[in-house]
PDB file of C-alpha atoms in Angstrom:
ATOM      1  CA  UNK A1455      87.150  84.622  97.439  1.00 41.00           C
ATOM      2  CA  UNK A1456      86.175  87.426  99.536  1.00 40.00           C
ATOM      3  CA  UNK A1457      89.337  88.854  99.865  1.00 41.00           C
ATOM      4  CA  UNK A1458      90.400  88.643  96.793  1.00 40.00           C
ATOM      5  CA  UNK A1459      87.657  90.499  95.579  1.00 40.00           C
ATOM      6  CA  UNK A1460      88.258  93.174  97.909  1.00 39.00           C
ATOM      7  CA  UNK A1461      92.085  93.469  97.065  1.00 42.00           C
ATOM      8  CA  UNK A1462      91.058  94.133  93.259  1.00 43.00           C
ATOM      9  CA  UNK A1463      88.785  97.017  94.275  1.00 42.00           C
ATOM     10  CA  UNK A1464      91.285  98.137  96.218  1.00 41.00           C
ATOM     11  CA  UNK A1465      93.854  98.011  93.136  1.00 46.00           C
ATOM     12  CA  UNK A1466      91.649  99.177  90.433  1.00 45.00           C
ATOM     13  CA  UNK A1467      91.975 102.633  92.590  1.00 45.00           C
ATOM     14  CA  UNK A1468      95.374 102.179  93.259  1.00 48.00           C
ATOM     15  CA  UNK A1469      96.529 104.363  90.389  1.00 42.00           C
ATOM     16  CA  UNK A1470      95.198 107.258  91.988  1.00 42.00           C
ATOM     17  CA  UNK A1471      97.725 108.327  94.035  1.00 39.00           C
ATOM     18  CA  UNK A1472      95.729 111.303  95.722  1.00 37.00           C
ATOM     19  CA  UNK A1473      92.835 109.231  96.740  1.00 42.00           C
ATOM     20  CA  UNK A1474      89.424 110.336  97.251  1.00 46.00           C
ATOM     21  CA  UNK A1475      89.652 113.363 100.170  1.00 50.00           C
ATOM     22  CA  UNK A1476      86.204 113.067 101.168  1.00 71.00           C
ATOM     23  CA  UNK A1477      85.545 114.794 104.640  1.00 83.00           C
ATOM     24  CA  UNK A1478      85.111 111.796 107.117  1.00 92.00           C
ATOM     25  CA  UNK A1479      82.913 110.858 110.126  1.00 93.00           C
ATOM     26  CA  UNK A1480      83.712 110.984 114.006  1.00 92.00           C
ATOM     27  CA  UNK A1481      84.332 107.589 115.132  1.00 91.00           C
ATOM     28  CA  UNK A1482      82.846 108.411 118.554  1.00 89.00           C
ATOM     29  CA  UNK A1483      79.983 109.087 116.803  1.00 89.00           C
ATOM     30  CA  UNK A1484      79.226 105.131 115.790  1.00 93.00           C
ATOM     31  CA  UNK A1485      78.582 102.017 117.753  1.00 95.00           C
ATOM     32  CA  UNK A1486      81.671 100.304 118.389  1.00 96.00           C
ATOM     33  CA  UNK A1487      81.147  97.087 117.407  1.00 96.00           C
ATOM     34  CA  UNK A1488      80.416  98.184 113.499  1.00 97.00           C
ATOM     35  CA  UNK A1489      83.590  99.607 112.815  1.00 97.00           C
ATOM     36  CA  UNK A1490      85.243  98.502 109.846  1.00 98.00           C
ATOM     37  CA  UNK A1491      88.831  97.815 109.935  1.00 98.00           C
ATOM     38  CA  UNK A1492      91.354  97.817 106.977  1.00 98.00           C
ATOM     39  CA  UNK A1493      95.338  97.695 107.485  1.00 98.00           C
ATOM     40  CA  UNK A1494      97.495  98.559 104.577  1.00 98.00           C
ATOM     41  CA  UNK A1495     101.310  98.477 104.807  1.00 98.00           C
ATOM     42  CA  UNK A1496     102.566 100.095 100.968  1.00 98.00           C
ATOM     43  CA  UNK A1497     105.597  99.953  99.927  1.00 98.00           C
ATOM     44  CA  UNK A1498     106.644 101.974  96.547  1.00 98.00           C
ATOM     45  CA  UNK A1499     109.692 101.410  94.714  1.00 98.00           C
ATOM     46  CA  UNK A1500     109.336 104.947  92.908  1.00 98.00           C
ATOM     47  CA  UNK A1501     109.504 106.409  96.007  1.00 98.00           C
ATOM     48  CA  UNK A1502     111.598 104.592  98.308  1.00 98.00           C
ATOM     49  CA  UNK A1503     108.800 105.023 100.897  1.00 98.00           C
ATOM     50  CA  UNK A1504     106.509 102.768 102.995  1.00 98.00           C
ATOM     51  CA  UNK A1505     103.484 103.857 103.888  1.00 98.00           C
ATOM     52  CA  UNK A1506     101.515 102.360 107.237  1.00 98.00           C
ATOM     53  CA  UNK A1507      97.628 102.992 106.729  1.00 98.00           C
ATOM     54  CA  UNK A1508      94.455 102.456 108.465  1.00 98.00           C
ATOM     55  CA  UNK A1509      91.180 102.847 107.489  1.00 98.00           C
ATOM     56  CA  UNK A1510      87.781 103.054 109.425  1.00 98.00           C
ATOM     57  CA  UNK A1511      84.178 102.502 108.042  1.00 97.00           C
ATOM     58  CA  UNK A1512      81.361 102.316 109.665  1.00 96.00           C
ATOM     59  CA  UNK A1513      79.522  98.833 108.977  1.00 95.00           C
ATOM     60  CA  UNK A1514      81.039  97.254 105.838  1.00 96.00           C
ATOM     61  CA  UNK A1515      83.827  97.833 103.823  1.00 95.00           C
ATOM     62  CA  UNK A1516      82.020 100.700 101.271  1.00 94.00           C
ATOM     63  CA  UNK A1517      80.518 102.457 104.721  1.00 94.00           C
ATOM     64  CA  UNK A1518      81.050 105.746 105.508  1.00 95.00           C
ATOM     65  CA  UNK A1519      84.911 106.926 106.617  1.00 97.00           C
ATOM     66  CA  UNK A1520      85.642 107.699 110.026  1.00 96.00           C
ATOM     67  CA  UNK A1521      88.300 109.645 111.882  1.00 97.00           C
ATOM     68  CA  UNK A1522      89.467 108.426 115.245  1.00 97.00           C
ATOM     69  CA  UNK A1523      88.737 110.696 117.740  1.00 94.00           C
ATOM     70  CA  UNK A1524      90.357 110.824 121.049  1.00 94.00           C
ATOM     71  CA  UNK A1525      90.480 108.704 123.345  1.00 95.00           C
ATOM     72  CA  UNK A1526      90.540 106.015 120.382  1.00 97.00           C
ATOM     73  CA  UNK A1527      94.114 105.832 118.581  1.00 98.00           C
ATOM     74  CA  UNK A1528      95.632 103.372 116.275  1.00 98.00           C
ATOM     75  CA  UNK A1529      99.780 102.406 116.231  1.00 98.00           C
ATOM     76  CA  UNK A1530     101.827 101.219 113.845  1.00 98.00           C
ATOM     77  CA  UNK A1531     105.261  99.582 115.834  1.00 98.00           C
ATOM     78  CA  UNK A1532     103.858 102.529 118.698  1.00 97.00           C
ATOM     79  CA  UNK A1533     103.684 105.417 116.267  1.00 98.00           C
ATOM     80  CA  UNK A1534     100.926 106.944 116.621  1.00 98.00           C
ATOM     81  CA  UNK A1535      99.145 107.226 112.778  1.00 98.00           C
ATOM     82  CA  UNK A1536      97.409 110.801 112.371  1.00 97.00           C
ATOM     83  CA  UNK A1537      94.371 111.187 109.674  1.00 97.00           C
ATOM     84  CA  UNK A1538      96.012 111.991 106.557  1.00 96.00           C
ATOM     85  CA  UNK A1539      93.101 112.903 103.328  1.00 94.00           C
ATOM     86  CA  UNK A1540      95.825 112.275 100.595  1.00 94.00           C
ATOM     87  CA  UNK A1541      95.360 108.164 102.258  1.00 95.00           C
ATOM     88  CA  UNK A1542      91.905 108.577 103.675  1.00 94.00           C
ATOM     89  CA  UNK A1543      92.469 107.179 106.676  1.00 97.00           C
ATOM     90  CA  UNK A1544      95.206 106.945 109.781  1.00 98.00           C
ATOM     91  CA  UNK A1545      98.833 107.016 107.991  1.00 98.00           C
ATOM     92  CA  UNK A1546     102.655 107.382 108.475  1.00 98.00           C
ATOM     93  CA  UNK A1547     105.221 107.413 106.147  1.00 98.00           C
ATOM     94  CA  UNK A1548     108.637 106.075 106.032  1.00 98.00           C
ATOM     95  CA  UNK A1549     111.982 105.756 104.285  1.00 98.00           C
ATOM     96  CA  UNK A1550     112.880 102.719 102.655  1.00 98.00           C
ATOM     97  CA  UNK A1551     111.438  99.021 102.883  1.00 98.00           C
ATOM     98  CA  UNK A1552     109.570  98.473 105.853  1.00 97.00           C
ATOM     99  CA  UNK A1553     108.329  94.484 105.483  1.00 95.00           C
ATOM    100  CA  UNK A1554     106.681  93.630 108.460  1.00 96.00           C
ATOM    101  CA  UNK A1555     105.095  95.441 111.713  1.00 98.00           C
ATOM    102  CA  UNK A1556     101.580  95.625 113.989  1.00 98.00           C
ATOM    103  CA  UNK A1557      98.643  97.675 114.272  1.00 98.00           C
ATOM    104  CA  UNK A1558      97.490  98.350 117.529  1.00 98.00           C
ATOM    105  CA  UNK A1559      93.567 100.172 117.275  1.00 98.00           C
ATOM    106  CA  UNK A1560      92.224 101.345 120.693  1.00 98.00           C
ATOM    107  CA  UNK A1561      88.508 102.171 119.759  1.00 97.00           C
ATOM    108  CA  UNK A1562      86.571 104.851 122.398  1.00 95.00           C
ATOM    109  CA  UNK A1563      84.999 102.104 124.374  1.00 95.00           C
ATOM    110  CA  UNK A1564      89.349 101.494 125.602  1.00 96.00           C
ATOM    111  CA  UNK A1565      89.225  97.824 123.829  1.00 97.00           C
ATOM    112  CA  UNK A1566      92.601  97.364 122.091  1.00 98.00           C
ATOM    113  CA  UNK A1567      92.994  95.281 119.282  1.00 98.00           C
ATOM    114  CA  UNK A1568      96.198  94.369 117.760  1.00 98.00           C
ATOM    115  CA  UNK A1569      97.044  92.928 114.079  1.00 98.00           C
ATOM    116  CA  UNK A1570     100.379  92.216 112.640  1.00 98.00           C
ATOM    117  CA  UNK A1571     100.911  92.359 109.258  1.00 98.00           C
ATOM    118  CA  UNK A1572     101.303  89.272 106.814  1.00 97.00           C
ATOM    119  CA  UNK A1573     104.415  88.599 104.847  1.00 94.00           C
ATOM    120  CA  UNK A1574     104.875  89.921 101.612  1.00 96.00           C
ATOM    121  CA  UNK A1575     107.165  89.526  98.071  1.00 97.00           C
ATOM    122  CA  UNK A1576     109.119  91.404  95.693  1.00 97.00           C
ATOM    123  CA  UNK A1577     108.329  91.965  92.234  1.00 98.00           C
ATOM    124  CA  UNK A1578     109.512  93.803  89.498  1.00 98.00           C
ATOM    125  CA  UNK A1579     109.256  93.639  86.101  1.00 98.00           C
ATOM    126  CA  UNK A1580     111.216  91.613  83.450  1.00 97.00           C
ATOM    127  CA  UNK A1581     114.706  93.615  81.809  1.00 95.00           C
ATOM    128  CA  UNK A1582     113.905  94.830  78.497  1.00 95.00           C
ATOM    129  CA  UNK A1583     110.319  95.136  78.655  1.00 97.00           C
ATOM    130  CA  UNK A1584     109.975  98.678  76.179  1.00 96.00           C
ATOM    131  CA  UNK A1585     107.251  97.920  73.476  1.00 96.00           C
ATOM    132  CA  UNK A1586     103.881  96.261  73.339  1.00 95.00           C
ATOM    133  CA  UNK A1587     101.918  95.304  70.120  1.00 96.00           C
ATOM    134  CA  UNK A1588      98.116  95.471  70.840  1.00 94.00           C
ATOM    135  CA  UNK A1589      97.009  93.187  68.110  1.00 96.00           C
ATOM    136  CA  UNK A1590      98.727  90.346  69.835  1.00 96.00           C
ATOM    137  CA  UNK A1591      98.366  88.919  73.432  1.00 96.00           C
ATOM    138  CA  UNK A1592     101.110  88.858  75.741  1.00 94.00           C
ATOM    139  CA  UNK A1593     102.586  86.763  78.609  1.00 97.00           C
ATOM    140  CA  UNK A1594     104.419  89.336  81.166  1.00 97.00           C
ATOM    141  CA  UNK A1595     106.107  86.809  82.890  1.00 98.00           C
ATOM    142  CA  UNK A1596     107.304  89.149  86.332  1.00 98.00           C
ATOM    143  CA  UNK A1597     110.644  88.767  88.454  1.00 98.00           C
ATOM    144  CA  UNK A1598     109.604  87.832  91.321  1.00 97.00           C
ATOM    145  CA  UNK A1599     108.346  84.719  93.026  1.00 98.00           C
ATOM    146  CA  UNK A1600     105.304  82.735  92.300  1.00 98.00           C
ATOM    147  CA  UNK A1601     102.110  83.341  93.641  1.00 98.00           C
ATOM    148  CA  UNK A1602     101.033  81.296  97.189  1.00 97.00           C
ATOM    149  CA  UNK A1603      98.082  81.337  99.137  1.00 97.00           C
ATOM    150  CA  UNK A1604      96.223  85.115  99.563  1.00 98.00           C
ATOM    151  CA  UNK A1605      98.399  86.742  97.207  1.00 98.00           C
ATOM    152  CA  UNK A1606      97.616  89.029  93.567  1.00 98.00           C
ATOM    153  CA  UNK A1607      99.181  90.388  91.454  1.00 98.00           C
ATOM    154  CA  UNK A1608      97.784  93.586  89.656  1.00 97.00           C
ATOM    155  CA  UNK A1609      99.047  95.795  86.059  1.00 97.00           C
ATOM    156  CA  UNK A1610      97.500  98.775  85.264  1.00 96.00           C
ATOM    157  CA  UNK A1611      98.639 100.130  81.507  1.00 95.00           C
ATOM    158  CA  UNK A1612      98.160 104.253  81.454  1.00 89.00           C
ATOM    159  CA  UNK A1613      97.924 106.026  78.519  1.00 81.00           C
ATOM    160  CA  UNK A1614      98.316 109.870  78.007  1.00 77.00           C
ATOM    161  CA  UNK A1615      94.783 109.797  76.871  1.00 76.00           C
ATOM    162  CA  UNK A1616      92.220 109.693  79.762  1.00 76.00           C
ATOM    163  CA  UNK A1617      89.895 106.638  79.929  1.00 76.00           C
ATOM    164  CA  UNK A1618      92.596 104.812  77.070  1.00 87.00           C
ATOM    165  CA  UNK A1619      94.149 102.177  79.743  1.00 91.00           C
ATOM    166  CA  UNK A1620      93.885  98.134  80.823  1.00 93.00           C
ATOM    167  CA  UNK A1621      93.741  96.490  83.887  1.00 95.00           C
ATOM    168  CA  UNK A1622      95.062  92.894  84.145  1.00 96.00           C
ATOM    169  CA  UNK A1623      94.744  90.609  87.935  1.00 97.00           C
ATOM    170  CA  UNK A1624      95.792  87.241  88.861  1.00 97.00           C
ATOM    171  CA  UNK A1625      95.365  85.456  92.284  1.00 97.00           C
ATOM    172  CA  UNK A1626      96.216  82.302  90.900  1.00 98.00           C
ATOM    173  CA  UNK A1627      98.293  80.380  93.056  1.00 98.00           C
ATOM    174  CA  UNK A1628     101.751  78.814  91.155  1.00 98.00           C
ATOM    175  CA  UNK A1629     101.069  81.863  88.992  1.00 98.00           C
ATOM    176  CA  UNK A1630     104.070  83.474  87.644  1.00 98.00           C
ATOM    177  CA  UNK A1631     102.760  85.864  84.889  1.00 98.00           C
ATOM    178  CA  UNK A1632      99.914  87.479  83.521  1.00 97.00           C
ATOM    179  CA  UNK A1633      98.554  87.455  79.775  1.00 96.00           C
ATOM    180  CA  UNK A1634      97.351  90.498  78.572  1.00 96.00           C
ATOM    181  CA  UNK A1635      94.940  89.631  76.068  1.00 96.00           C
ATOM    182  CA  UNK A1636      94.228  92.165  72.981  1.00 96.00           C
ATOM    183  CA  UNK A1637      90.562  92.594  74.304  1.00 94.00           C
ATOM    184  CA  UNK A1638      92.216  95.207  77.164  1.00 93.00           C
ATOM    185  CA  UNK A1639      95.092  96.187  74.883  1.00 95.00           C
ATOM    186  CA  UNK A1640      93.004  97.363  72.089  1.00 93.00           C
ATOM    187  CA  UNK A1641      92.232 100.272  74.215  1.00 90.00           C
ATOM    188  CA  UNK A1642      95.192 101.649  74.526  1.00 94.00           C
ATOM    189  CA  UNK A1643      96.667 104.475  72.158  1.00 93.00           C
ATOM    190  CA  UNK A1644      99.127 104.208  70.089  1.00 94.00           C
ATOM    191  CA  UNK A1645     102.370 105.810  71.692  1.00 94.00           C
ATOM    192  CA  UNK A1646     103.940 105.714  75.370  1.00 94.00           C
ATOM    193  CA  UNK A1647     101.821 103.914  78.326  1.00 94.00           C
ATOM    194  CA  UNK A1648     103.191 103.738  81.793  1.00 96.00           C
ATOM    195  CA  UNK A1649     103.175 100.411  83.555  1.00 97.00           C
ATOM    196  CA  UNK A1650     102.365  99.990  86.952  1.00 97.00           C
ATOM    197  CA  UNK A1651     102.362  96.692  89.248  1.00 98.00           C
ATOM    198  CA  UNK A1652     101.589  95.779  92.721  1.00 98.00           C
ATOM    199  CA  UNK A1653     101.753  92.438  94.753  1.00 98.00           C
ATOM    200  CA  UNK A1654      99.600  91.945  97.399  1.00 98.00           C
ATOM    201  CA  UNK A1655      98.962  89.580 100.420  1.00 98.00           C
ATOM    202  CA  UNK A1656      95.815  89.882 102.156  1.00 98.00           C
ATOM    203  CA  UNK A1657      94.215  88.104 105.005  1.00 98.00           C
ATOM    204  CA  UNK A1658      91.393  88.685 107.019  1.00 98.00           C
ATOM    205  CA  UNK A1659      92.603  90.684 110.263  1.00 98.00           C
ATOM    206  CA  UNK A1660      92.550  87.919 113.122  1.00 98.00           C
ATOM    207  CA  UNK A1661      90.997  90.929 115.951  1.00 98.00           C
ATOM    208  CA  UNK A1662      88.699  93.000 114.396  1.00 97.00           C
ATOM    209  CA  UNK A1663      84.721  93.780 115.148  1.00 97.00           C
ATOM    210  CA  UNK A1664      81.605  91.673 114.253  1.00 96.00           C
ATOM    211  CA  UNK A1665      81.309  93.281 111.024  1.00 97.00           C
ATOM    212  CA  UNK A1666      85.315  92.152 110.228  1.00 97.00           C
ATOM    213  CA  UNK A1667      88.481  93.687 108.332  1.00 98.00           C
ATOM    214  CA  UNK A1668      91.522  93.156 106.203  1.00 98.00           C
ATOM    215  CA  UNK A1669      94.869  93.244 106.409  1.00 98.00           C
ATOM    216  CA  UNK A1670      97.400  93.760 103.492  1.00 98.00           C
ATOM    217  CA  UNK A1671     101.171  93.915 102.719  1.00 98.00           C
ATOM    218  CA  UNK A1672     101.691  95.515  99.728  1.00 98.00           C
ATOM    219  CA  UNK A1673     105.222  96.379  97.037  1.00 98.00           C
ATOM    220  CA  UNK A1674     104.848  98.389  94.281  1.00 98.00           C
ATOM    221  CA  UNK A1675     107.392  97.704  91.503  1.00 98.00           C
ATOM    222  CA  UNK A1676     109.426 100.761  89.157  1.00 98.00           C
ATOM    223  CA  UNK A1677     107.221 102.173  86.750  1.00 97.00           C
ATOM    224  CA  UNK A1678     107.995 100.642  83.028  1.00 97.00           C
ATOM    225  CA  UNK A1679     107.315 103.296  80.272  1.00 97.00           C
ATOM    226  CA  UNK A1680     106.406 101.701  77.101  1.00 96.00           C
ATOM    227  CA  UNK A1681     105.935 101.985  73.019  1.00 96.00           C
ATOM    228  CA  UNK A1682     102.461 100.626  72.218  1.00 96.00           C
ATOM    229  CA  UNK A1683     102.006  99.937  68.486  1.00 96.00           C
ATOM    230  CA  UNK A1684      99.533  98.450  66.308  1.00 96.00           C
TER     231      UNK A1684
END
């Protein structure tokens, strides 16, 4: 599933909060019709703070960044999103759970597209959750609702030790937990590990270009500190 594919990329990076500022492109400086469109709204529960992105690339999703330059523009629920290089891309942020809105992206050539974004869950994870034993898998069964169609659910585990962490993904639909074998946990250090876990739903955006684009709600749960032992 193309989408799915893209949504783990996306979430492998996701623990990197200050994404990569690299200096972007002029969209005015492209053809129209090969821009690369990618909608993100974020909501973080550590924060208390949604976050409305957009990002441009030219030609494909791994294409090279670009910054809207007037007369293009792109909305979220008509405010206007300025480039921000902590998001690499268009973004506003706001207080609280936002759970729905639209993107409206007026390119240079004055064509307006607009996308709204897809409804998305909850999630959290379970009370009591404080220790995890790397020599044997676990089942992190989350609160929160199963899975449906074009959703995921991603954990990263970070240790205090650079490179010492696990990833774990499911898009299975019905899908209301995640094993973490002892393959991934047998990296981790013995000691604390923060655990962090998003849920995504992500469609293909309905008015976008030739060359496509994506369109996600996301919700980040608390952070879970935890003991890892042998």
């Amino acid at each position: 599933m193309k989408n799915s594919k893209f949504g783990w990329i996306v979430f492998m990076l996701f623990i990197g909060l200050a994404l990569t500022s690299c200096k972007p492109e002029d969209s005015d400086d492209v053809n129209q019709d090969r821009i690369y469109t990618v909608y993100e709204l974020f909501y973080n529960s550590n924060t208390d703070k949604t976050v409305a992105v957009a990002r441009f690339r030219f030609g494909n999703p791994t294409g090279t960044l670009l910054e809207l330059k007037t007369p293009a523009y792109v909305l979220f629920n008509g405010d206007t999103l300025g480039y921000n290089y902590l998001y690499s891309g268009h973004a506003k942020e706001y207080s609280g759970l936002i759970t729905s809105g639209t993107f409206t992206y007026n390119n240079t050539d004055n064509i307006t597209r607009t996308n709204s974004v897809p409804a998305f869950d909850t999630i959290a994870f379970p009370a009591g959750l404080d220790t995890i034993v790397k020599s044997q898998a676990f089942t992190l069964a989350w609160d929160g609702t199963a899975l449906s169609a074009n959703q995921n659910v991603g954990i990263f585990v970070g240790s205090w030790t650079w490179g010492d962490d696990a990833l774990f993904f499911t898009n299975t639909v019905g899908a209301d937990n995640i094993v973490m074998g002892t393959n991934q946990l047998g990296n981790l250090p013995d000691g604390p590990s923060v655990l962090y876990m998003d849920r995504t739903t992500e469609i293909e955006a309905p008015q976008v270009t030739e060359v496509g684009g994506l369109i996600r709600g996301k919700y980040r749960a608390n952070n879970v500190t935890v003991q890892v032992v042998p």
